[in-house]
C-alpha positions as MATLAB code, in Angstrom:
seq = 'MLQFIGLAWVMGIACVGIRTSFFPFDTLNALPRVLVFIFILCIGLQVYVQQRLPSVYWKLLNGVLASLLCFILGWLYADSQLQQRMQWRELQRDTAEVIVYVRQLNQLKDNSVSQPVEVLNRHPQTVTWLATLAQNSVLPDLELSRYYKFSGTVYPAHSYATAGVFDVEQWYLQQNIMGNFRVTHVQPISAEQIYSMGLSKHWRAQHTLRAKFRLWIEQQRYQIRAFIQQQSLQHKGLLLALLTGDKSLLSSEIEDQFQRFGISHLLAISGPHVLIFAAMLCWGLDRLIRGYRPHYYLWMPRQYLLLLPFLSCVGLYTAFVGFETPALRTLLMCSVITIMLLLKQKISSFALLIYSAALLLYLDPLSVLSAAFWLSYGACFILLRIYQSLRHQPKRVYLSRWQQFWQGFKILVESQWKIFIALLPLVIVFFKQVSWIAPLSNIVAIPFIGLLIVPLDILAGLSFFLFEPLSAVLFQLNDNLLALLLLIFRGIDALFAPQLSSIAMSAAVYICLCIGLLLLFLPQSVLPKTWAALCFVPLILIDPQRQKFELVVLDVGQGQAVFLRSGSYSMMIDVGGYYDESKFSVGQQIIRPFLSVQGVSTLDHVMLTHLDQDHSGAFAYLKNEINIHKVSANQAVNVAENTQFEFCYQGQQWDLPHQVRVQVISPKPSQLQYAAQQQNEYACVLHIHVPNAQPYQDFLLMADTGWATEYQILQDYPDLNVDVLILGHHGSKHSSAYDFLAHFRPKLAVASAGFDNRYGHPSPIVEQRLVDLNIPFMHTAQHGSLRFYLDAPQRMLIQPYRQQKLWLQR';
ca = [
     134.124   99.746   63.187;
     134.358  103.164   64.918;
     130.464  103.239   65.120;
     130.234  100.003   66.970;
     132.999  101.177   69.228;
     130.938  104.297   69.899;
     127.886  102.156   70.488;
     129.672   99.977   72.958;
     130.671  103.277   75.005;
     127.159  104.246   75.126;
     125.920  100.863   76.301;
     128.685  100.741   78.970;
     127.433  104.249   80.217;
     123.965  102.852   80.224;
     124.815  100.295   82.825;
     125.832  102.999   85.423;
     124.921  102.038   88.882;
     123.587   98.603   88.118;
     124.019   96.099   90.730;
     122.463   92.665   89.964;
     123.301   88.951   90.123;
     124.939   89.445   86.646;
     127.007   92.580   87.898;
     127.285   92.224   91.549;
     130.664   93.767   92.000;
     131.957   97.342   92.674;
     132.983   98.548   89.191;
     135.813  100.933   90.683;
     137.305   97.853   92.450;
     136.644   94.903   90.001;
     136.516   96.392   86.543;
     140.020   97.687   86.377;
     141.270   94.128   86.754;
     138.924   93.003   84.148;
     140.301   95.755   81.872;
     143.957   94.790   82.564;
     143.109   91.165   81.839;
     141.471   92.022   78.456;
     144.427   94.275   77.492;
     146.946   91.393   78.206;
     144.596   89.102   76.247;
     144.665   91.415   73.289;
     148.536   91.419   73.374;
     148.635   87.717   73.519;
     146.230   87.427   70.510;
     148.260   90.011   68.698;
     151.351   87.760   69.067;
     150.075   84.204   68.664;
     146.707   84.387   66.835;
     147.244   87.100   64.080;
     149.231   84.955   61.882;
     146.871   81.845   62.143;
     143.589   83.627   61.377;
     142.375   85.047   58.007;
     142.283   88.866   57.879;
     138.535   89.185   57.942;
     138.259   87.141   61.227;
     141.230   88.942   62.531;
     139.473   92.291   61.966;
     136.184   90.982   63.463;
     138.027   89.779   66.599;
     139.958   93.084   66.931;
     136.623   95.001   66.650;
     134.938   92.730   69.289;
     137.853   93.302   71.769;
     138.097   97.100   71.053;
     134.098   97.365   71.763;
     134.537   95.388   74.910;
     137.240   97.421   76.154;
     135.270  100.601   75.296;
     132.078   99.225   77.020;
     134.150   98.589   80.180;
     135.798  102.130   80.015;
     132.264  103.704   79.508;
     131.009  101.787   82.487;
     134.046  102.790   84.569;
     133.712  106.486   83.596;
     129.993  106.621   84.288;
     130.218  104.850   87.730;
     133.023  107.141   88.843;
     131.021  110.141   87.957;
     128.147  108.752   89.694;
     130.085  107.975   92.874;
     131.641  111.300   92.953;
     128.119  112.948   92.777;
     126.822  110.650   95.416;
     129.284  111.649   97.924;
     127.666  115.153   98.525;
     124.020  114.094   98.678;
     122.208  114.478  101.908;
     120.962  111.152  103.512;
     119.323  112.254  106.719;
     116.781  115.038  107.818;
     118.635  117.678  109.557;
     118.196  121.449  110.705;
     120.620  123.722  109.052;
     121.866  127.248  108.385;
     123.542  127.666  105.032;
     124.786  130.344  102.852;
     123.305  130.092   99.279;
     123.723  131.791   95.970;
     120.712  132.065   93.547;
     121.915  131.522   89.823;
     118.813  129.741   88.335;
     115.319  130.612   87.740;
     112.634  129.312   90.280;
     109.745  127.219   89.432;
     106.365  128.431   90.560;
     103.986  125.994   91.882;
     100.287  126.117   93.297;
     101.253  126.832   96.813;
     104.932  127.148   96.896;
     108.072  128.157   94.955;
     110.939  125.731   94.232;
     114.263  127.457   93.862;
     117.513  125.644   92.902;
     120.176  127.189   95.080;
     123.967  126.690   95.327;
     124.915  125.864   98.872;
     128.383  127.253   99.755;
     129.246  126.218  103.177;
     127.817  122.740  103.558;
     130.616  120.764  102.030;
     134.170  121.300  100.617;
     132.633  122.047   97.251;
     129.511  123.762   96.076;
     126.270  121.692   95.843;
     122.770  122.315   94.628;
     119.836  122.005   96.644;
     116.108  122.461   95.836;
     114.724  125.062   98.355;
     111.044  125.365   98.904;
     109.344  128.465  100.000;
     105.525  128.953  100.514;
     104.184  131.460   98.059;
     101.989  133.433  100.613;
     104.726  133.375  103.296;
     106.216  136.454  104.806;
     109.683  135.303  103.397;
     111.092  137.890  100.663;
     111.369  137.079   97.152;
     114.647  135.674   96.013;
     116.577  137.534   93.426;
     119.068  136.112   90.844;
     122.700  136.827   91.440;
     122.223  137.434   95.197;
     123.686  135.732   98.315;
     121.195  134.759  101.336;
     121.530  132.885  104.606;
     118.820  130.315  104.857;
     117.636  128.652  108.022;
     115.257  125.637  107.951;
     115.359  121.764  107.539;
     117.222  119.788  104.951;
     115.660  116.694  103.655;
     117.104  113.878  101.407;
     115.638  112.624   98.314;
     114.081  109.392   99.020;
     112.334  107.022   96.511;
     109.608  104.394   97.058;
     112.105  101.663   96.091;
     109.647   99.418   94.131;
     109.981   97.956   90.630;
     108.279  100.214   88.081;
     107.999  103.208   90.323;
     109.332  106.672   89.371;
     112.853  106.888   91.022;
     113.205  110.161   92.730;
     116.699  109.667   93.973;
     117.798  108.757   90.356;
     116.085  112.044   89.132;
     117.784  114.270   91.686;
     121.181  112.840   90.935;
     120.689  113.237   87.228;
     119.661  116.819   87.844;
     122.566  117.210   90.186;
     120.422  118.207   93.080;
     121.898  116.892   96.416;
     118.835  117.714   98.788;
     115.753  119.487   99.639;
     115.627  122.405  101.828;
     112.442  123.704  103.567;
     113.210  127.413  104.235;
     111.794  129.038  107.462;
     113.963  132.196  107.435;
     115.787  134.164  104.800;
     118.395  136.881  105.242;
     120.234  138.649  102.396;
     123.976  138.627  102.525;
     126.118  141.400  101.065;
     129.521  140.840   99.243;
     131.389  142.107  102.125;
     129.942  139.606  104.340;
     130.773  136.830  101.785;
     134.440  137.979  102.011;
     134.326  137.954  105.661;
     133.051  134.481  105.662;
     135.994  133.132  103.713;
     133.911  132.651  100.569;
     135.573  135.103   98.367;
     136.620  132.200   95.913;
     133.078  131.601   95.100;
     132.254  135.320   94.543;
     135.291  135.494   92.156;
     133.914  132.535   90.309;
     130.700  134.097   89.813;
     132.303  136.974   87.876;
     133.988  135.054   85.236;
     132.681  135.503   81.762;
     131.138  132.026   81.545;
     129.281  132.579   84.816;
     128.120  135.954   83.796;
     126.814  134.632   80.409;
     124.905  131.940   82.388;
     123.387  134.515   84.648;
     122.468  136.671   81.763;
     120.456  133.901   80.293;
     118.663  133.395   83.401;
     117.840  137.102   83.710;
     116.367  136.954   80.154;
     114.205  134.068   81.003;
     112.996  135.718   83.988;
     112.088  138.860   82.016;
     110.199  137.160   79.432;
     108.133  135.073   82.235;
     107.511  138.338   83.975;
     106.318  139.991   80.725;
     104.051  137.111   79.806;
     102.544  137.250   83.394;
     101.583  140.903   82.846;
      99.746  140.293   79.590;
      96.109  139.651   79.453;
      96.499  136.258   77.998;
      94.281  133.091   78.403;
      97.173  130.501   77.732;
     100.149  132.123   79.491;
     101.596  128.721   80.708;
     101.516  127.257   77.136;
     103.156  130.229   75.593;
     105.847  130.229   78.126;
     106.474  126.458   78.054;
     106.626  126.429   74.253;
     109.170  129.305   74.132;
     111.417  128.526   77.033;
     110.408  125.140   78.596;
     109.520  126.904   81.830;
     106.242  125.230   83.094;
     105.746  127.694   86.067;
     102.512  129.104   84.638;
     101.125  126.022   83.090;
      98.055  124.701   84.763;
      97.517  121.146   85.849;
      94.524  120.673   83.661;
      96.557  121.490   80.462;
      99.367  119.218   81.482;
      96.919  116.367   82.080;
      95.189  117.060   78.762;
      98.435  117.027   76.903;
      99.487  113.685   78.802;
      96.063  112.026   77.812;
      96.597  113.074   74.267;
     100.032  111.737   74.194;
     101.708  114.973   73.190;
     103.282  116.080   76.562;
     106.741  115.871   74.628;
     105.626  119.053   72.708;
     105.845  121.014   76.022;
     109.640  120.312   76.299;
     112.141  122.161   74.398;
     113.560  119.746   71.867;
     115.272  119.662   68.548;
     112.471  121.159   66.400;
     112.204  124.243   68.583;
     115.994  124.825   68.389;
     116.079  124.247   64.642;
     113.149  126.544   64.041;
     114.796  129.296   65.857;
     118.095  128.746   64.050;
     116.294  128.492   60.624;
     114.408  131.612   61.226;
     117.567  133.653   62.057;
     119.591  132.183   59.213;
     116.668  132.800   56.733;
     116.718  136.466   57.757;
     120.561  136.631   57.456;
     120.182  135.015   53.911;
     117.763  137.684   52.839;
     120.064  140.331   54.148;
     123.055  138.974   52.240;
     121.086  138.462   49.040;
     119.716  142.109   49.217;
     122.866  144.070   50.320;
     126.009  141.792   49.921;
     125.243  139.168   47.283;
     129.087  139.060   46.401;
     129.524  137.198   49.656;
     128.205  134.140   47.961;
     130.822  134.330   45.222;
     133.434  134.334   47.866;
     131.860  131.287   49.823;
     129.029  128.865   49.029;
     125.859  129.664   50.823;
     125.669  126.490   52.816;
     129.248  127.141   54.165;
     128.685  130.852   54.914;
     125.488  130.140   56.839;
     126.831  127.121   58.531;
     128.564  128.682   61.443;
     125.723  131.366   62.140;
     123.369  128.521   62.079;
     125.409  126.584   64.517;
     125.920  129.643   66.798;
     121.919  130.015   66.848;
     121.451  126.372   67.789;
     123.982  126.947   70.663;
     122.291  130.139   71.819;
     118.948  128.648   72.053;
     120.243  125.570   73.662;
     121.962  127.796   76.372;
     118.650  129.754   76.713;
     116.605  126.607   77.644;
     119.081  125.486   80.252;
     120.931  122.814   78.092;
     118.173  120.301   78.310;
     118.925  116.995   76.941;
     116.973  117.102   73.743;
     118.212  120.426   72.901;
     122.028  119.560   73.715;
     121.450  116.482   71.567;
     120.426  118.708   68.599;
     123.469  120.993   69.276;
     125.835  118.064   69.246;
     124.380  116.486   66.042;
     124.623  119.907   64.369;
     128.304  120.222   65.544;
     129.084  116.676   64.079;
     127.588  117.664   60.807;
     129.327  120.882   60.677;
     132.685  119.350   61.294;
     132.148  116.619   58.694;
     130.904  119.281   56.134;
     133.932  121.415   56.711;
     136.213  118.321   56.332;
     134.239  117.259   53.341;
     133.547  113.858   54.752;
     130.415  111.587   54.389;
     128.497  110.577   57.434;
     125.741  108.129   57.740;
     122.592  108.706   59.960;
     123.530  105.815   62.238;
     126.895  107.208   62.744;
     125.507  110.824   63.381;
     123.469  109.391   66.114;
     126.173  107.240   67.749;
     128.760  110.078   67.626;
     126.493  112.750   69.186;
     125.272  110.247   71.740;
     128.862  109.446   72.750;
     129.818  113.076   72.875;
     126.681  113.828   74.960;
     127.493  111.139   77.527;
     131.043  112.160   77.772;
     129.829  115.622   78.804;
     127.145  114.386   81.086;
     127.137  110.575   81.639;
     124.252  110.649   83.991;
     121.967  112.034   81.326;
     121.644  108.373   80.232;
     119.285  108.017   83.396;
     116.725  110.331   81.810;
     113.697  109.185   79.743;
     114.590  112.412   77.495;
     117.916  110.898   76.241;
     116.280  107.598   75.159;
     113.157  109.053   73.582;
     114.841  111.797   71.763;
     117.449  109.606   70.164;
     114.732  107.008   69.454;
     112.708  109.498   67.507;
     115.636  110.807   65.719;
     116.628  107.222   64.625;
     113.103  106.741   63.066;
     113.034  109.963   61.469;
     116.509  109.415   59.921;
     115.325  105.955   58.731;
     112.225  107.677   56.953;
     114.580  110.310   55.435;
     116.917  107.490   54.052;
     113.962  105.782   52.432;
     112.721  109.023   50.888;
     116.207  109.761   49.355;
     116.066  106.275   47.627;
     112.739  106.916   46.080;
     112.791  108.270   42.415;
     112.532  111.967   42.278;
     109.696  113.694   40.339;
     110.552  116.521   38.131;
     107.614  118.672   38.887;
     104.943  118.531   41.679;
     101.943  120.671   42.040;
     101.196  122.304   45.428;
      98.396  119.816   46.071;
     100.915  117.004   45.337;
     103.554  118.542   47.657;
     100.857  118.987   50.448;
      99.743  115.308   50.026;
     103.274  114.012   49.966;
     104.089  116.084   53.114;
     100.830  114.811   54.948;
     101.752  111.123   53.996;
     105.331  111.637   55.515;
     103.814  113.106   58.527;
     101.269  110.253   59.025;
     104.125  107.629   58.440;
     106.535  109.214   60.719;
     104.002  109.376   63.513;
     102.685  105.961   63.482;
     106.421  104.666   62.957;
     107.619  106.790   65.876;
     104.687  105.585   68.166;
     105.273  101.912   67.354;
     109.139  102.086   67.709;
     109.285  104.128   70.976;
     106.390  101.760   72.619;
     108.894   99.838   74.510;
     110.646  102.843   75.829;
     107.302  104.375   76.824;
     106.304  101.323   78.740;
     109.634  101.270   80.550;
     109.578  104.843   81.598;
     105.902  105.561   81.903;
     104.102  102.148   82.165;
     101.073  103.616   80.394;
     100.251  104.614   76.807;
      97.874  107.031   75.246;
      96.543  105.069   72.030;
      95.431  108.399   70.426;
      98.848  109.671   70.355;
      99.501  109.241   66.634;
      96.364  111.005   65.662;
      96.934  113.817   68.198;
     100.459  114.343   66.952;
      99.185  114.456   63.313;
      97.036  117.496   64.308;
      99.286  119.063   66.904;
     102.820  118.811   65.250;
     101.902  120.856   62.183;
      99.844  123.420   64.168;
     102.494  123.940   66.904;
     105.660  123.421   64.537;
     104.582  125.600   61.756;
     102.475  128.203   63.342;
     102.658  128.588   67.153;
     106.481  127.921   67.982;
     107.798  130.188   65.074;
     105.302  132.967   66.171;
     106.272  132.309   69.831;
     110.054  132.663   68.885;
     109.314  135.797   66.925;
     107.371  137.267   69.838;
     110.224  136.436   72.136;
     112.772  137.999   69.944;
     110.462  141.076   69.456;
     110.391  141.544   73.362;
     114.015  142.436   73.406;
     113.526  145.056   70.478;
     110.187  146.367   70.747;
     107.817  145.370   73.618;
     104.454  146.480   71.960;
     105.107  144.421   68.952;
     106.041  141.435   71.181;
     102.549  141.919   73.085;
     100.702  141.858   69.884;
     102.432  138.655   68.693;
     101.763  136.953   71.990;
      98.137  137.948   71.743;
      97.841  136.499   68.153;
      99.563  133.368   69.286;
      97.216  133.170   72.236;
      94.355  133.039   69.728;
      96.000  130.319   67.721;
      96.411  128.179   70.920;
      92.720  128.700   71.818;
      91.919  127.213   68.314;
      94.153  124.359   68.991;
      92.559  123.566   72.293;
      89.197  123.914   70.695;
      90.120  121.048   68.219;
      91.511  119.041   71.214;
      88.127  119.477   72.911;
      86.409  118.102   69.819;
      88.701  115.078   69.669;
      88.119  114.698   73.535;
      84.298  114.596   72.832;
      84.642  112.125   70.056;
      87.237  109.613   71.601;
      87.477  110.472   75.228;
      91.266  109.519   75.249;
      92.663  108.165   78.461;
      96.143  106.756   79.491;
      96.006  103.011   79.437;
      98.199  101.111   81.786;
     100.294   98.309   80.204;
     100.887   95.001   82.027;
     103.792   93.206   80.438;
     106.096   90.446   81.713;
     109.790   90.475   80.997;
     109.402   87.678   78.473;
     106.751   89.527   76.697;
     108.694   92.761   76.711;
     111.775   91.128   75.266;
     109.661   89.561   72.381;
     108.274   92.863   71.646;
     111.692   94.607   71.352;
     112.974   91.861   69.154;
     109.887   92.062   66.968;
     110.109   95.813   66.562;
     113.900   95.677   65.888;
     113.300   93.292   62.976;
     110.673   95.475   61.640;
     112.814   98.600   61.590;
     116.017   97.071   60.218;
     116.641   97.811   56.655;
     115.064   95.301   54.271;
     118.345   94.096   53.030;
     119.397   92.728   56.574;
     116.473   90.466   57.283;
     113.051   89.912   55.841;
     110.145   91.610   57.668;
     108.299   88.522   58.135;
     110.720   87.160   60.574;
     109.385   89.631   63.073;
     106.525   87.085   63.436;
     108.910   84.666   65.079;
     109.143   86.888   68.169;
     105.543   85.856   69.109;
     106.265   81.986   69.156;
     107.812   82.139   72.604;
     104.548   83.765   73.796;
     102.522   80.917   72.854;
     104.899   78.478   74.540;
     105.044   80.383   77.897;
     103.076   78.525   80.531;
     101.885   80.801   83.327;
     101.395   77.815   85.610;
     105.072   77.124   85.475;
     105.933   80.461   87.327;
     107.460   79.761   90.561;
     106.462   81.228   93.900;
     107.280   84.869   94.740;
     106.210   87.154   97.607;
     107.175   90.864   97.612;
     106.905   93.118  100.651;
     106.428   96.473   98.624;
     108.033   99.639   99.752;
     104.829  101.911   99.892;
     106.066  104.327  102.608;
     104.237  104.319  105.701;
     101.867  101.441  105.068;
     101.829   97.825  104.098;
     101.305   95.959  100.639;
     102.453   92.566   99.892;
     102.221   90.813   96.443;
     102.000   87.089   96.224;
     102.128   84.932   93.066;
     102.307   81.230   92.581;
     101.815   79.825   89.065;
      99.148   81.769   87.395;
      97.595   82.912   90.639;
      98.276   86.593   91.736;
      97.156   87.990   95.092;
      97.631   91.332   96.999;
      97.610   91.259  100.743;
      96.955   95.039  101.591;
      97.523   97.639   99.145;
      98.829  100.713  101.014;
      97.609  104.143  101.148;
      98.740  107.787  101.529;
      96.953  109.919  104.093;
      95.524  111.929  101.255;
      95.120  109.967   98.035;
      94.290  113.074   96.177;
      97.571  114.489   96.702;
      99.640  111.263   96.137;
      97.877  108.188   95.043;
      99.800  104.938   96.204;
      97.480  102.937   93.922;
      98.367  104.945   90.818;
     102.037  105.749   91.493;
     103.270  102.611   93.208;
     100.871   99.529   92.982;
      99.713   99.928   89.492;
     103.231  100.484   88.012;
     104.486   97.643   90.017;
     101.735   95.209   88.674;
     102.538   96.393   85.182;
     106.129   95.467   85.487;
     104.966   91.972   86.812;
     102.592   91.509   83.771;
      99.706   91.324   85.975;
      96.662   92.709   84.585;
      94.156   90.705   86.808;
      94.272   89.913   90.493;
      92.717   86.782   91.738;
      92.490   87.901   95.201;
      92.734   91.185   97.202;
      93.188   90.675  101.002;
      92.526   93.920  103.038;
      93.637   92.867  106.498;
      91.764   95.831  108.014;
      90.536   99.227  106.721;
      93.213  101.640  107.988;
      94.160  104.171  105.343;
      97.838  103.019  105.313;
      96.630   99.342  104.433;
      93.564   99.890  102.187;
      93.582  103.532  100.923;
      94.916  102.565   97.519;
      91.859  100.056   96.983;
      89.569  102.864   95.879;
      91.699  103.554   92.782;
      92.534   99.830   91.951;
      89.208   98.513   92.073;
      88.301  100.589   89.033;
      91.701  100.141   87.230;
      92.238   96.486   87.429;
      90.078   93.322   87.177;
      89.834   91.810   90.713;
      88.017   88.489   91.139;
      87.706   88.326   94.898;
      88.056   90.725   97.860;
      88.331   89.643  101.475;
      88.367   91.967  104.469;
      87.490   92.108  108.120;
      84.883   94.621  107.301;
      82.419   95.268  104.412;
      83.956   97.011  101.492;
      82.504   98.538   98.260;
      83.862   96.365   95.371;
      83.412   96.507   91.696;
      80.367   94.935   90.038;
      82.117   91.747   88.886;
      84.121   91.293   92.116;
      83.079   88.849   94.963;
      83.365   89.917   98.454;
      83.722   87.841  101.676;
      84.757   88.337  105.206;
      88.029   86.860  106.344;
      88.033   84.899  109.636;
      90.033   82.071  111.212;
      89.931   78.727  109.541;
      89.755   79.966  105.901;
      92.359   78.322  103.540;
      93.312   78.745   99.830;
      95.302   76.222   98.013;
      97.410   77.846   95.303;
      99.433   76.258   92.441;
     102.601   74.487   93.530;
     100.926   73.308   96.744;
     101.323   76.894   98.189;
      98.875   77.338  101.186;
      97.430   80.583  102.331;
      95.612   80.377  105.815;
      93.667   82.944  107.901;
      94.510   82.278  111.698;
      92.937   85.490  113.131;
      90.342   86.956  113.803;
      87.822   84.292  115.070;
      84.262   84.615  113.300;
      82.828   85.791  116.569;
      85.260   88.740  116.758;
      84.319   90.353  113.437;
      81.345   92.145  114.967;
      83.851   94.156  116.855;
      86.219   94.942  113.937;
      84.876   98.430  113.291;
      85.843   99.356  116.884;
      89.045   97.657  117.097;
      90.235   97.405  113.461;
      93.961   96.649  114.347;
      93.417   94.014  116.973;
      90.909   92.191  114.729;
      92.854   92.619  111.483;
      93.266   89.515  109.319;
      96.514   87.626  109.999;
      97.652   85.243  107.426;
     100.055   82.294  107.365;
     101.660   81.223  104.075;
     103.333   77.821  103.509;
     105.675   77.029  100.641;
     106.419   73.366  100.786;
     110.142   72.072  100.622;
     111.503   75.589  100.319;
     114.668   76.341  102.110;
     115.611   78.268  104.325;
     112.333   80.139  104.340;
     108.902   78.124  103.751;
     106.525   79.561  106.358;
     105.500   83.398  106.345;
     103.340   84.974  109.168;
     101.933   88.288  108.190;
     100.697   90.060  111.385;
      98.998   93.194  109.813;
      98.384   95.833  112.624;
      97.722   93.471  115.356;
      99.194   93.770  118.877;
      99.899   91.795  122.012;
      96.280   90.549  122.561;
      96.190   88.812  119.018;
      99.769   87.616  119.468;
      98.713   85.854  122.800;
      95.724   84.375  121.042;
      97.907   83.043  118.280;
     100.169   81.381  120.845;
      97.292   79.722  122.420;
      95.616   78.616  119.081;
      98.758   77.718  117.100;
     101.496   76.789  119.485;
     103.226   74.623  117.005;
     103.049   77.021  114.042;
     106.196   77.228  111.917;
     107.357   80.754  111.140;
     110.488   81.474  109.128;
     109.692   85.016  108.030;
     107.681   87.203  110.204;
     106.209   90.482  108.901;
     106.106   92.377  112.126;
     102.768   93.664  113.431;
     101.777   97.436  113.059;
     105.060   98.364  111.096;
     107.380   97.269  114.123;
     105.468   99.163  116.705;
     106.503   98.826  120.390;
     103.009   97.636  121.162;
     103.403   94.641  118.778;
     106.057   91.901  118.668;
     106.208   91.039  122.298;
     109.358   89.424  123.560;
     107.669   86.127  124.375;
     105.912   85.943  121.118;
     109.165   86.441  119.255;
     111.010   83.915  121.565;
     108.414   81.300  121.140;
     108.437   81.250  117.311;
     112.059   82.176  116.697;
     111.641   83.469  113.191;
     114.711   83.111  111.000;
     113.944   86.800  109.586;
     111.734   89.710  110.867;
     110.487   92.369  108.315;
     108.994   95.619  108.996;
     107.132   97.595  106.335;
     107.632  101.397  107.367;
     108.087  104.745  105.749;
     111.438  106.605  105.929;
     111.658  109.067  108.680;
     108.029  108.521  109.503;
     106.445  110.414  112.432;
     105.526  107.398  114.514;
     109.177  106.282  114.802;
     108.534  102.913  113.240;
     110.215  100.349  113.532;
     110.473  101.025  117.283;
     114.021  100.870  118.673;
     112.517   98.819  121.446;
     111.462   95.987  118.906;
     114.664   96.238  117.372;
     116.435   95.524  120.561;
     114.287   92.689  121.212;
     115.214   91.151  117.957;
     118.902   91.771  118.530;
     118.536   90.127  122.142;
     117.022   87.014  120.383;
     119.503   87.018  117.561;
     116.819   87.495  114.881;
     117.924   89.027  111.606;
     115.983   92.179  110.728;
     115.183   94.000  107.505;
     112.808   96.879  106.818;
     111.467   98.455  103.671;
     112.690  102.163  104.500;
     116.343  100.815  104.369;
     116.132   98.046  101.868;
     113.359   98.978   99.682;
     110.976   96.223   98.471;
     111.905   92.765   99.623;
     111.304   90.118   97.108;
     111.293   86.340   98.327;
     111.469   84.071   95.330;
     112.105   80.318   94.681;
     115.168   79.508   92.737;
     116.270   75.932   91.699;
     116.376   73.655   93.433;
     113.752   75.098   95.906;
     115.904   77.635   97.386;
     114.121   80.751   98.703;
     116.230   83.750   98.007;
     115.860   87.496   99.208;
     116.285   90.415   96.791;
     116.199   93.709   98.299;
     115.400   96.303   95.602;
     117.729   98.909   96.932;
     120.689   96.560   96.327;
     120.050   96.563   92.541;
     120.910  100.253   92.130;
     124.026  101.925   93.386;
     122.349  105.156   94.157;
     119.685  103.361   96.097;
     121.921  101.460   98.559;
     121.954  102.546  102.205;
];
């Protein structure tokens, strides 16, 4: 029962920050009352029900109530920790002059240096910011354990709040980073100045034993990086990443290659790295005891004598890599095993995972937000299941070396395909794309890296502190091994040309996949494996034509992209675009992940209202990555071979399932010849009608048009119904004229604009017009993506994406 209570604690913490229609309340206010209610219910059941139920059912009921209580406690604890952390984050851009302390190693990038710093004088308590300095600037290099005065601009972390997109704000909170700081001036500060500023308390805190140990660890990491930088090695970045997890020297080409091969997890310091280090040192200690003090084993059995040194080595290496989640998970699992062995208690694999996860989330509840937590525990679960299966197999008395090798190879192959399949749902959730060659790549890379490169890397790292010339020789030898591994990868690349494949999967398909995999990996005695086939039955019964209408104004920053679906018909109206898609691809990083979450692998229609970069820039990527049946625009566009193109003009109309109608109301056919010179004014304006929907059934999308087009629409369509108006030109003051707004009187106005954009969109003038006309207003920078969807019976509801996560709310 204790295991299920621990599982309930983990699942409660996993709900941190969730705000949906199922959990709409503020946990810190509502959940305590629920907790008191359940406690009173437990007392009532104890008094009145215990004597009336058989003991088995009574124990089951107690277990359910205890798990429910633990679930709520976990949720309360995680939400309270989240809200405490959120109160110190930066929410607006601001110029600032702050006093900082450098305690952590920086991260080197192509053109800049990212330096985590502790800011001392911004809030009542110390907070961490991520400072950015240009590598070629005249600013001095920052040294560990030094104080500085920074001048510059602080920027908040701001996510593209769209379903399926990487959540930057979540990552910053999970890493306990409260803001970004772009440094323009640096001035060193002495200890005497720190005292004079009233910051002596922080100075004393940095001289405690714990703080000194953490600083010493960072200094050793810096020395190893500097030593590797000085060597004439071809693969400095890989050597450093595999030893310390520091990716400062890693080239983008190597990172891309490891991602395409599905082995990027090997670049992170995980359980195997930690265990290899501990095993190497304990093996050396065992050799010394056997050679010089064998009588120690008469005093205490070997497994007990080496237990604490092994655990100490695990703890030391975990600290050395910065207490990353996979390494910390290994430390906690080893700690649980140590305690159970010392107490001579048996522990199951499932209990080991639950107890270590519960402890980890107690120490850092927000680590549940990271992909590393779920992927590492998922992989551990599969490996422990394989270990349990091997233990139940009959043991052979003697195995030849060939048989041992073959058995080990079979275990490696089995573990890789099982881990790949079992973790597929998690990979889809976190990354939205899969490398199908990952099992083969891991079969090649794991033995090579785990048995040769990592042990040699660790040995070279240890030698650095003892005899640097030996360390240089070992690093050079390891560099040659890495060259051989990359040569093998080039061969695999030439044969298979692996690429990351995007996965489009709806919620129903995803749930069926998870249930099927759960049934497959349950022990045979629980349920027959053939039952997994039942999970595919709902997929056959799902009728895509029955999907109701939805329209989503996506948060793509300073740009516009609208997704429309009715039944099986899917359409994009504009696709957004970054000013330089080579630096940040809106198509790859926002549109494609969003479509994957929606289960859309084919678009019936893409309407590019005009060819401005912020409306059509992502199309260059999307046209090669997703099947598109038809493209419309006010100018000619290069499309894929099997895609139909047509110009958009006034009078065009498309009838979608469920009687939804999409109509083009501007520009006129005669105006298309001037579209190249006046792209904004002759952009395609769309009207969407959803019959019988309340309170919103008519949508008007104005693209980047201004007053001239608004006047034309007033003349051509004076009786047009408009319930939701997507403001022209992102809410620019040269659009959305007062008379235009007053005539159509929309029930809601929406602007698609980027956070803190340089144009000042949406314009305060337009916002004031809306206030004067009593028209409600929403925009993507504040509310994230806005989803309009039909709910029974024919109610059109609005779901702002930022309202679903506590840390995204504004």
